[in-house]
PDB file of C-alpha atoms in Angstrom:
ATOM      1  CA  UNK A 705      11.835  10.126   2.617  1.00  0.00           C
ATOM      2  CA  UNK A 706       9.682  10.099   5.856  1.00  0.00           C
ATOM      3  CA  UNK A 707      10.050   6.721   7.994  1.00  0.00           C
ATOM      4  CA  UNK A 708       7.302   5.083   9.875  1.00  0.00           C
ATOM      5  CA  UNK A 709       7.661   2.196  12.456  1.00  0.00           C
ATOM      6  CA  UNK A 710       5.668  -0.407  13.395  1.00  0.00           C
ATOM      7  CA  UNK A 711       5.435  -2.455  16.267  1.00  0.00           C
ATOM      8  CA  UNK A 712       5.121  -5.596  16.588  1.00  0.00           C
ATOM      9  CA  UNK A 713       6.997  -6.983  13.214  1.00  0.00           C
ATOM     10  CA  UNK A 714       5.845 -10.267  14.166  1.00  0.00           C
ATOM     11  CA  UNK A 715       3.217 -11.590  16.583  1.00  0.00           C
ATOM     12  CA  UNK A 716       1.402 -15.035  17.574  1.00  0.00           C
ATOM     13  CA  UNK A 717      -1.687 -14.784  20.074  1.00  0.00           C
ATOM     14  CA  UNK A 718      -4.117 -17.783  21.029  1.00  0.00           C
ATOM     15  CA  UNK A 719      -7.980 -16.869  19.942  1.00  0.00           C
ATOM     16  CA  UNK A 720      -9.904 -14.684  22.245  1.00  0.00           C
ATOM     17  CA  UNK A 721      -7.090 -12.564  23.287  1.00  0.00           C
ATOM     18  CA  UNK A 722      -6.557  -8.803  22.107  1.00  0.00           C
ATOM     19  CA  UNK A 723      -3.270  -7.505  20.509  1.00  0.00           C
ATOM     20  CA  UNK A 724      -2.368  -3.959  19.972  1.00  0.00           C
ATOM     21  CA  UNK A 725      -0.415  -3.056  17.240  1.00  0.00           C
ATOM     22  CA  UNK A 726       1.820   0.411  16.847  1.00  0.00           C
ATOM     23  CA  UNK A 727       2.517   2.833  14.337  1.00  0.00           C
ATOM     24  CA  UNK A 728       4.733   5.718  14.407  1.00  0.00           C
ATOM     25  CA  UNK A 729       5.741   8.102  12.136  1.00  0.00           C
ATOM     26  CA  UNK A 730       9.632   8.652  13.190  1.00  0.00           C
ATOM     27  CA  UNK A 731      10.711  12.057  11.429  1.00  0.00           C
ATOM     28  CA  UNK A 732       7.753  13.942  10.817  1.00  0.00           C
ATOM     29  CA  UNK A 733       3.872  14.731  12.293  1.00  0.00           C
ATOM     30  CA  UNK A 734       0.860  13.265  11.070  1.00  0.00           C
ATOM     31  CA  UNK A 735      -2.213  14.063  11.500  1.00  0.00           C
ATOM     32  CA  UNK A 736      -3.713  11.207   9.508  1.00  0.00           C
ATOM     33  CA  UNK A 737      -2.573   7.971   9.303  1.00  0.00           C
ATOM     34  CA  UNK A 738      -3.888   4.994   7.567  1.00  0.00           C
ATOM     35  CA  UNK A 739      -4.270   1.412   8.636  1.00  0.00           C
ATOM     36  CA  UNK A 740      -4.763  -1.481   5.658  1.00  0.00           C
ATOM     37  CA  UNK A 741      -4.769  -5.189   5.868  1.00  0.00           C
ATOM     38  CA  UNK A 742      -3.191  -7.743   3.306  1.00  0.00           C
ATOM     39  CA  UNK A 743      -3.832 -11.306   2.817  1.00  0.00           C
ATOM     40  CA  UNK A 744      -1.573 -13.337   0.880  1.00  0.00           C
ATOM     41  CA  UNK A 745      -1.099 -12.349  -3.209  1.00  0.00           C
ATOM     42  CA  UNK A 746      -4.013  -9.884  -3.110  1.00  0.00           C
ATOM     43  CA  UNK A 747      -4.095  -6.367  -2.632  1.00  0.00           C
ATOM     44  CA  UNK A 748      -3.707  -3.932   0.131  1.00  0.00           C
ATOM     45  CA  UNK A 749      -7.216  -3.542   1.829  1.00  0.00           C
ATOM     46  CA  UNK A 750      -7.821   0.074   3.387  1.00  0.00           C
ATOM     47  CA  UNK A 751      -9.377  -0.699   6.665  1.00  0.00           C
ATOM     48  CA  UNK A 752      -9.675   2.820   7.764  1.00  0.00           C
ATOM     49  CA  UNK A 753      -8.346   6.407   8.581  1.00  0.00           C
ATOM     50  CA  UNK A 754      -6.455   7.266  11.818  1.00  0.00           C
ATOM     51  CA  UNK A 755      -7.625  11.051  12.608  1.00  0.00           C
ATOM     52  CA  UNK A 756      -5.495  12.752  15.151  1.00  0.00           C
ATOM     53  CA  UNK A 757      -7.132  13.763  17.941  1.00  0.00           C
ATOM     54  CA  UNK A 758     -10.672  12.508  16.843  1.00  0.00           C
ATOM     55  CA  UNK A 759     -12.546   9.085  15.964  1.00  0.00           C
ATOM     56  CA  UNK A 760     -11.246   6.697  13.248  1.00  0.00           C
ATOM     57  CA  UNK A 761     -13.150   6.177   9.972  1.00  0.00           C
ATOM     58  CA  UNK A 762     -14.003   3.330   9.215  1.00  0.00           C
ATOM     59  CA  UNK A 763     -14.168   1.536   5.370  1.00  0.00           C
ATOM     60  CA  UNK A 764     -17.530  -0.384   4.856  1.00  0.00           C
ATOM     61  CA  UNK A 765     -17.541  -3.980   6.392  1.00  0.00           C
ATOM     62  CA  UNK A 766     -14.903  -3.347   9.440  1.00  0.00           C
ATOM     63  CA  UNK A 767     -16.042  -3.322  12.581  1.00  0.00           C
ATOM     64  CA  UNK A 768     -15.031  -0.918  14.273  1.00  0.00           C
ATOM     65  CA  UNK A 769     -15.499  -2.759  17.761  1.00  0.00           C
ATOM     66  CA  UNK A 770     -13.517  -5.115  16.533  1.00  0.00           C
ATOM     67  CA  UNK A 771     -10.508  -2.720  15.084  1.00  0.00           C
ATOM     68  CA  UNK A 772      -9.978  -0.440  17.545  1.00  0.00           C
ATOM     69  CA  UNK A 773      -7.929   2.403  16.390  1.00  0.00           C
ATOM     70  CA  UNK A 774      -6.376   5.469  18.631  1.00  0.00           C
ATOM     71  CA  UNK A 775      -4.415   8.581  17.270  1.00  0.00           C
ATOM     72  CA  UNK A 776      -3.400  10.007  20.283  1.00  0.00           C
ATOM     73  CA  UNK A 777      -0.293  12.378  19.460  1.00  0.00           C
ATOM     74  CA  UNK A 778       0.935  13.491  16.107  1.00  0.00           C
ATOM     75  CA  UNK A 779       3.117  10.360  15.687  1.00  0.00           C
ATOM     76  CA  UNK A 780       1.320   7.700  16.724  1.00  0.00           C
ATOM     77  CA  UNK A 781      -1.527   5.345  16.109  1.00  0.00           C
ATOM     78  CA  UNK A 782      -2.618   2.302  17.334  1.00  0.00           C
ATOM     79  CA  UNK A 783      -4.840  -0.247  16.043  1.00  0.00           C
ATOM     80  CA  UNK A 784      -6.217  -2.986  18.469  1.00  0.00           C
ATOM     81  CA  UNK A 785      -7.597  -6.096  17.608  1.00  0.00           C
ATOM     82  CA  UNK A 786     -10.259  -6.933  19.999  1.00  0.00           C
ATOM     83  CA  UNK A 787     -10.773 -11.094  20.776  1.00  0.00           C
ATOM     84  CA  UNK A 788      -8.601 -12.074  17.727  1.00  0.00           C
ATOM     85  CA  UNK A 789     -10.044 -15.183  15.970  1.00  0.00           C
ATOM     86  CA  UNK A 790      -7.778 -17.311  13.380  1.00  0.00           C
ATOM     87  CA  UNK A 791      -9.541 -15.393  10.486  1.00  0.00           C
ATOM     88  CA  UNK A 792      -8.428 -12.023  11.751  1.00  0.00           C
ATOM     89  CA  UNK A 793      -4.539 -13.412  11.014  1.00  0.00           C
ATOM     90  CA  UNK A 794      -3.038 -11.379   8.247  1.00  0.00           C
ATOM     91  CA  UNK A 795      -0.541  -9.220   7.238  1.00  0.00           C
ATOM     92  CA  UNK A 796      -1.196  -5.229   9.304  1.00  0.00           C
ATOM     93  CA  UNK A 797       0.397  -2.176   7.485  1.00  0.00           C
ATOM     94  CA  UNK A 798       0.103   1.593   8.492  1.00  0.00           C
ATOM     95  CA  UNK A 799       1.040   4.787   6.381  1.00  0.00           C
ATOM     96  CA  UNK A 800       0.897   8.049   6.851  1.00  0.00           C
ATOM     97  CA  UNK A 801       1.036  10.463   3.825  1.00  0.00           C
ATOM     98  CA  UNK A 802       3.960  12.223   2.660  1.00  0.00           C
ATOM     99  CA  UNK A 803       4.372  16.151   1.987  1.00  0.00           C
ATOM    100  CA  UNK A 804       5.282  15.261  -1.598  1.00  0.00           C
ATOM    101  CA  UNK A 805       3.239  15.862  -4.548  1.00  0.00           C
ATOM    102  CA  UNK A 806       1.128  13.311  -4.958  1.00  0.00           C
ATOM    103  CA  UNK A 807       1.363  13.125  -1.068  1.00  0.00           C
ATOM    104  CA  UNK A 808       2.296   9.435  -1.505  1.00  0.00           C
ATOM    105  CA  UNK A 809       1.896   6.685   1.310  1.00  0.00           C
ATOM    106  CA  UNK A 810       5.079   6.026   3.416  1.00  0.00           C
ATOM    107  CA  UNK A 811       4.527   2.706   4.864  1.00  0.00           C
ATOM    108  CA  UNK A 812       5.293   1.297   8.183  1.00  0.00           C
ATOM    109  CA  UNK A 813       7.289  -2.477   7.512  1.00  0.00           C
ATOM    110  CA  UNK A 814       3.593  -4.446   8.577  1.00  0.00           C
ATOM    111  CA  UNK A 815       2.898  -6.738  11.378  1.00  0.00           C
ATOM    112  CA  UNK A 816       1.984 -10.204  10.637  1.00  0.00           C
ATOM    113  CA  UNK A 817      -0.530 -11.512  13.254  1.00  0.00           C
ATOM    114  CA  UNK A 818      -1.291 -15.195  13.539  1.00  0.00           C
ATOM    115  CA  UNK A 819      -3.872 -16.036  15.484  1.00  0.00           C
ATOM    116  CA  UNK A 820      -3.817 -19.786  16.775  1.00  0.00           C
TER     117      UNK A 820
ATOM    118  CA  UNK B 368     -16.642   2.102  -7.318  1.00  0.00           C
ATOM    119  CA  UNK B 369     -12.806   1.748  -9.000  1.00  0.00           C
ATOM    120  CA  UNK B 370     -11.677  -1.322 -11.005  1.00  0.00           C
ATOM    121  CA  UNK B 371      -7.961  -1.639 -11.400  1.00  0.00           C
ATOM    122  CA  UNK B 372      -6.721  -4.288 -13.097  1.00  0.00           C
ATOM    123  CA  UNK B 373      -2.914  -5.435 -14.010  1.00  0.00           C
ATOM    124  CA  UNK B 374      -1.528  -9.210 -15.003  1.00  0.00           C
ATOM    125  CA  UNK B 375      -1.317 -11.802 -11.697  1.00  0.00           C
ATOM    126  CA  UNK B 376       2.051 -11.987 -12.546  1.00  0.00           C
ATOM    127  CA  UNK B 377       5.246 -12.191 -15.095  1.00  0.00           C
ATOM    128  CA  UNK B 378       8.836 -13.090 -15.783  1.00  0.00           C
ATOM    129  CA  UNK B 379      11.577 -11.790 -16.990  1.00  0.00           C
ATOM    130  CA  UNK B 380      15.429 -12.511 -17.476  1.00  0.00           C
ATOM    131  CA  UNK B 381      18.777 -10.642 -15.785  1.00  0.00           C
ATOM    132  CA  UNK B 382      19.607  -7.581 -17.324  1.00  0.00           C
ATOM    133  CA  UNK B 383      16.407  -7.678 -19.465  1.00  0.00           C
ATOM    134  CA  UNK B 384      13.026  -4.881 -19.927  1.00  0.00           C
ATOM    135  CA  UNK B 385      10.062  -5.150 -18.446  1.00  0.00           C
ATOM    136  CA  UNK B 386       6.441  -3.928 -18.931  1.00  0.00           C
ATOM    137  CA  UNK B 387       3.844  -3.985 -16.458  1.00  0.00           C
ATOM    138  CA  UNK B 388       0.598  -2.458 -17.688  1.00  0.00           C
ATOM    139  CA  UNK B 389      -2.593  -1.398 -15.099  1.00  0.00           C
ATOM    140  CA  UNK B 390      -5.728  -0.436 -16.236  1.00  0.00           C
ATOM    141  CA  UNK B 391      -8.427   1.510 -14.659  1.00  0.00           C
ATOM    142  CA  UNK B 392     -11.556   2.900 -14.512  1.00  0.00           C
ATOM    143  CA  UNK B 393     -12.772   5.422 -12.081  1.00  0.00           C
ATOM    144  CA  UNK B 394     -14.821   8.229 -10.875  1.00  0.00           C
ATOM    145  CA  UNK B 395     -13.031  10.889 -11.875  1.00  0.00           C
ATOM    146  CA  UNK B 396      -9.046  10.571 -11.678  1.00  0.00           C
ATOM    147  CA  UNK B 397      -6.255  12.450  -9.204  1.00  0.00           C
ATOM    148  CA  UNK B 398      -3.331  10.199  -9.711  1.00  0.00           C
ATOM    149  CA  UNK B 399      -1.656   6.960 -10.428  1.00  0.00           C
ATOM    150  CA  UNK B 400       0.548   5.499  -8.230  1.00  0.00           C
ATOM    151  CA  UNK B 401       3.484   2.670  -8.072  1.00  0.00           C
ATOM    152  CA  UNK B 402       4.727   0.594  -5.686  1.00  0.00           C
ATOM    153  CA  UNK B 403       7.139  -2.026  -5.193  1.00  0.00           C
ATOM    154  CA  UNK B 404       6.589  -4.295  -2.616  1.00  0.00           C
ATOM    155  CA  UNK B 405       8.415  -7.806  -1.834  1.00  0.00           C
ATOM    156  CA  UNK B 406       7.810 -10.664  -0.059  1.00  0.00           C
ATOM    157  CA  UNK B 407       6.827  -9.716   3.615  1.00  0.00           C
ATOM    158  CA  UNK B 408       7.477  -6.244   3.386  1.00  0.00           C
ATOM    159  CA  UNK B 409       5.274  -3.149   3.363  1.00  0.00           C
ATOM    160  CA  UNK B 410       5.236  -1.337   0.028  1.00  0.00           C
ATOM    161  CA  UNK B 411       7.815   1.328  -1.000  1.00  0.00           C
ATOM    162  CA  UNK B 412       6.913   4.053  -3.264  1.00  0.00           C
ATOM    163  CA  UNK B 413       8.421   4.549  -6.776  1.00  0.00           C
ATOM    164  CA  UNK B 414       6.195   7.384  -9.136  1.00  0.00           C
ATOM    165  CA  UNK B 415       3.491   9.160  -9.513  1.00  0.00           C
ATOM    166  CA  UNK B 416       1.731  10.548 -12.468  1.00  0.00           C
ATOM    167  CA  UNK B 417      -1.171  12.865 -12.587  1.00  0.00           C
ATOM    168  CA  UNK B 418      -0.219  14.333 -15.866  1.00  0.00           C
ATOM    169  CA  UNK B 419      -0.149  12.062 -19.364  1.00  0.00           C
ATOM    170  CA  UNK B 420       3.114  10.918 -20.334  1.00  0.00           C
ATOM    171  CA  UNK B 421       6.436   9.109 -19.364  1.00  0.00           C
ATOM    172  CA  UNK B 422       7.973   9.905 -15.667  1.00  0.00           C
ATOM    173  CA  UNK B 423      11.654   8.625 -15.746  1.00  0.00           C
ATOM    174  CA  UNK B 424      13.718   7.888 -12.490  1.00  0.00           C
ATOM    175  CA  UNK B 425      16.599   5.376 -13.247  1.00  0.00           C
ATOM    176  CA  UNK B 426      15.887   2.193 -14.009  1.00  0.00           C
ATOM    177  CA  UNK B 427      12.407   2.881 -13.916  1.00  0.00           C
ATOM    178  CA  UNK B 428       9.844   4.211 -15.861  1.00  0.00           C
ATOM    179  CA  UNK B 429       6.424   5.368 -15.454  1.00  0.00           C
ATOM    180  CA  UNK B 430       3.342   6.098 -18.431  1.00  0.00           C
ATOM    181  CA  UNK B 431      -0.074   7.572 -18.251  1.00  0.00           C
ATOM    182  CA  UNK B 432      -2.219   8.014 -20.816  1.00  0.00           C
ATOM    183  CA  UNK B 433      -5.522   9.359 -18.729  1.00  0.00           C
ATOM    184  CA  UNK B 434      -8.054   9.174 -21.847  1.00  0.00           C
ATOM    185  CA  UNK B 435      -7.177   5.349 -21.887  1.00  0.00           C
ATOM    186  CA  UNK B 436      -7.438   4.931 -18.314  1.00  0.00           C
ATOM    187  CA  UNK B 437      -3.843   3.456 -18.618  1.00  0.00           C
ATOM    188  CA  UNK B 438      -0.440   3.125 -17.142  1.00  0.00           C
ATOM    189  CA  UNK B 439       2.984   0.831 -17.013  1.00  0.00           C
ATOM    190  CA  UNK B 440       5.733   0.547 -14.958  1.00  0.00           C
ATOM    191  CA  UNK B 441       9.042  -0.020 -17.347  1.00  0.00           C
ATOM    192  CA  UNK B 442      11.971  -1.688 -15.853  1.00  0.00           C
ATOM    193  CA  UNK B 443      15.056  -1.555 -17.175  1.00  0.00           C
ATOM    194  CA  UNK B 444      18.380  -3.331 -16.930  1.00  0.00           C
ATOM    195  CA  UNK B 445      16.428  -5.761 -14.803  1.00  0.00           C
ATOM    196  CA  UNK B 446      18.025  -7.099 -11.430  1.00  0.00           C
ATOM    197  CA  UNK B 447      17.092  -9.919  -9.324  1.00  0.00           C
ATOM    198  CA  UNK B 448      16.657  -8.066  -6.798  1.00  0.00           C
ATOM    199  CA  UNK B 449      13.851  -6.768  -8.579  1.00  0.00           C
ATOM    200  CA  UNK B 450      12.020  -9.606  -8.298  1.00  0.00           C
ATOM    201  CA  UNK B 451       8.835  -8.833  -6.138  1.00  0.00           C
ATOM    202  CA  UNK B 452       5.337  -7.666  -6.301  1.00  0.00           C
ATOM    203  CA  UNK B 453       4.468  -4.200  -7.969  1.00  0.00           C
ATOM    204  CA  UNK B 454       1.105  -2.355  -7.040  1.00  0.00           C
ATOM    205  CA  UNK B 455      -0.515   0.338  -8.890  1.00  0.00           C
ATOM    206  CA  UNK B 456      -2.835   2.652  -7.238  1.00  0.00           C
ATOM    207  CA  UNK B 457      -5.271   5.116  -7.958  1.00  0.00           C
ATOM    208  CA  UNK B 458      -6.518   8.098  -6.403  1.00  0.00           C
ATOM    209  CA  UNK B 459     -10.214   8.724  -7.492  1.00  0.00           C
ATOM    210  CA  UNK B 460     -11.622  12.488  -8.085  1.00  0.00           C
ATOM    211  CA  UNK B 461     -13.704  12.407  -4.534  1.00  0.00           C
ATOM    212  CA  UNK B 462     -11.738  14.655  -2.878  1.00  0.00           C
ATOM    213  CA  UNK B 463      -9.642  12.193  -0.737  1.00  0.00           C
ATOM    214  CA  UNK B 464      -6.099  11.318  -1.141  1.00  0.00           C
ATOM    215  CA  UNK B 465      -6.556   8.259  -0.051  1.00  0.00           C
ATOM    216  CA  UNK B 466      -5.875   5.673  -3.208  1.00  0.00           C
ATOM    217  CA  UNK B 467      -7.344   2.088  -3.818  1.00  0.00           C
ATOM    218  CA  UNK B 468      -4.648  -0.419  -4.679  1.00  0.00           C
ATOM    219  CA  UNK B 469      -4.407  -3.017  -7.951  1.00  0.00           C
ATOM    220  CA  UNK B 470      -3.797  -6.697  -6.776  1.00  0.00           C
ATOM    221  CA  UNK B 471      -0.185  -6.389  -7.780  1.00  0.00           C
ATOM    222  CA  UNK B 472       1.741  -7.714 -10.566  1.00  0.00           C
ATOM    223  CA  UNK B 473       4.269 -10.413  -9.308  1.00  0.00           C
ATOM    224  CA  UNK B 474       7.599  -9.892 -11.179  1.00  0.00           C
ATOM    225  CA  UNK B 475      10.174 -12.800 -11.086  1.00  0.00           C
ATOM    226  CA  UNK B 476      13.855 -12.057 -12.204  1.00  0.00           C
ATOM    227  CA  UNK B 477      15.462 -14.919 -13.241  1.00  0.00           C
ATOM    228  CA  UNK B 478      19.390 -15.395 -14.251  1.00  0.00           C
TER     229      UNK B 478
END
């Protein structure tokens, strides 16, 4: 199946700082990717839709000032948080869809973000 | 809007079957999706059903029964490795591919 990276796995940043997370899709293009957020034993939350070459969309209630999100090439996104506050610590995932059928999500491993 | 629902969370012995059961209801319907995800990890995919009926791949098994707005992921010959958190998913009839994600059903194996 298709492989997506992300980057960082892990990272810890003191409040009011910005952090840049990476996702790459390794073996194939994509022109979308997606960008979600998990807290602990609850569900992956879509926070919006990486468009290649265009501006992110956005699910209701993120703020998009806040989440900044670049698709610059075919194989990589990036999603920024701007002035990261504890409640912005969670777990990060990306995806990009796959060329299968039900063009199922391949997801990157996740980044968990602490913010201290 | 979508409401998916499926149990918190379940056990199950070594070597035994399992059943985990989602419900949904949506606007229209354009596939069910399952994951497995564990601890700390991002979610892997394991079926997909758009069509009514059982999806077999190995161990596992997938059923959809679209006029009951119902599916369940059937593990067999159960592992502790299988021990982690399985998501269903459903893509609504808007158009996008984009699905919404259940809470997940936390499986524990235990010897």
């Amino acid at each position: 199946g298709a492989v997506v990276s992300q980057h960082p796995s892990r990272v810890i940043c003191k409040s009011g700082t910005s952090v840049k997370i990476e996702c790459r899709s390794l073996d194939f293009q994509a022109t979308t990717m997606f960008w979600y957020r998990q807290f602990p034993k609850k569900s992956l939350m879509l926070m919006a839709t990486s468009n290649e070459g265009s501006k992110a969309t956005y699910e209701q209630g993120v703020e998009k000032d806040k989440f900044l999100i670049n698709h610059a090439s075919l194989t990589l996104s990036t999603l920024t948080v701007t002035s990261a506050h504890p409640e912005d610590s969670s777990f990060y995932i990306c995806s990009a869809p796959g060329q299968g059928k039900g063009y199922e999500q391949f997801f990157g491993p996740g980044t968990r973000l602490t913010v201290l | 809007g979508q409401n998916i629902d499926q149990p918190t969370e379940m056990t199950a012995t070594e070597g035994a079957i399992v059943q985990i059961n989602c419900t949904y209801q949506t606007s229209g319907f354009n596939g069910l999706f399952w994951y497995q995800q564990h601890a700390g990890e991002a979610p892997t995919f394991l079926s997909y059903n758009v069509l009514d009926g059982l999806e077999e791949k190995g161990r596992f098994s997938s059923f959809l029964s679209r006029s009951k707005g119902y599916s369940y992921l059937l593990l067999k010959e159960l592992q502790m490795k299988d021990s982690a958190s399985y998501l269903c998913a459903v893509r609504d009839g808007r158009g996008s591919y984009i699905p919404t994600f259940g809470r997940g059903t936390s499986l524990i194996v235990h010897p």
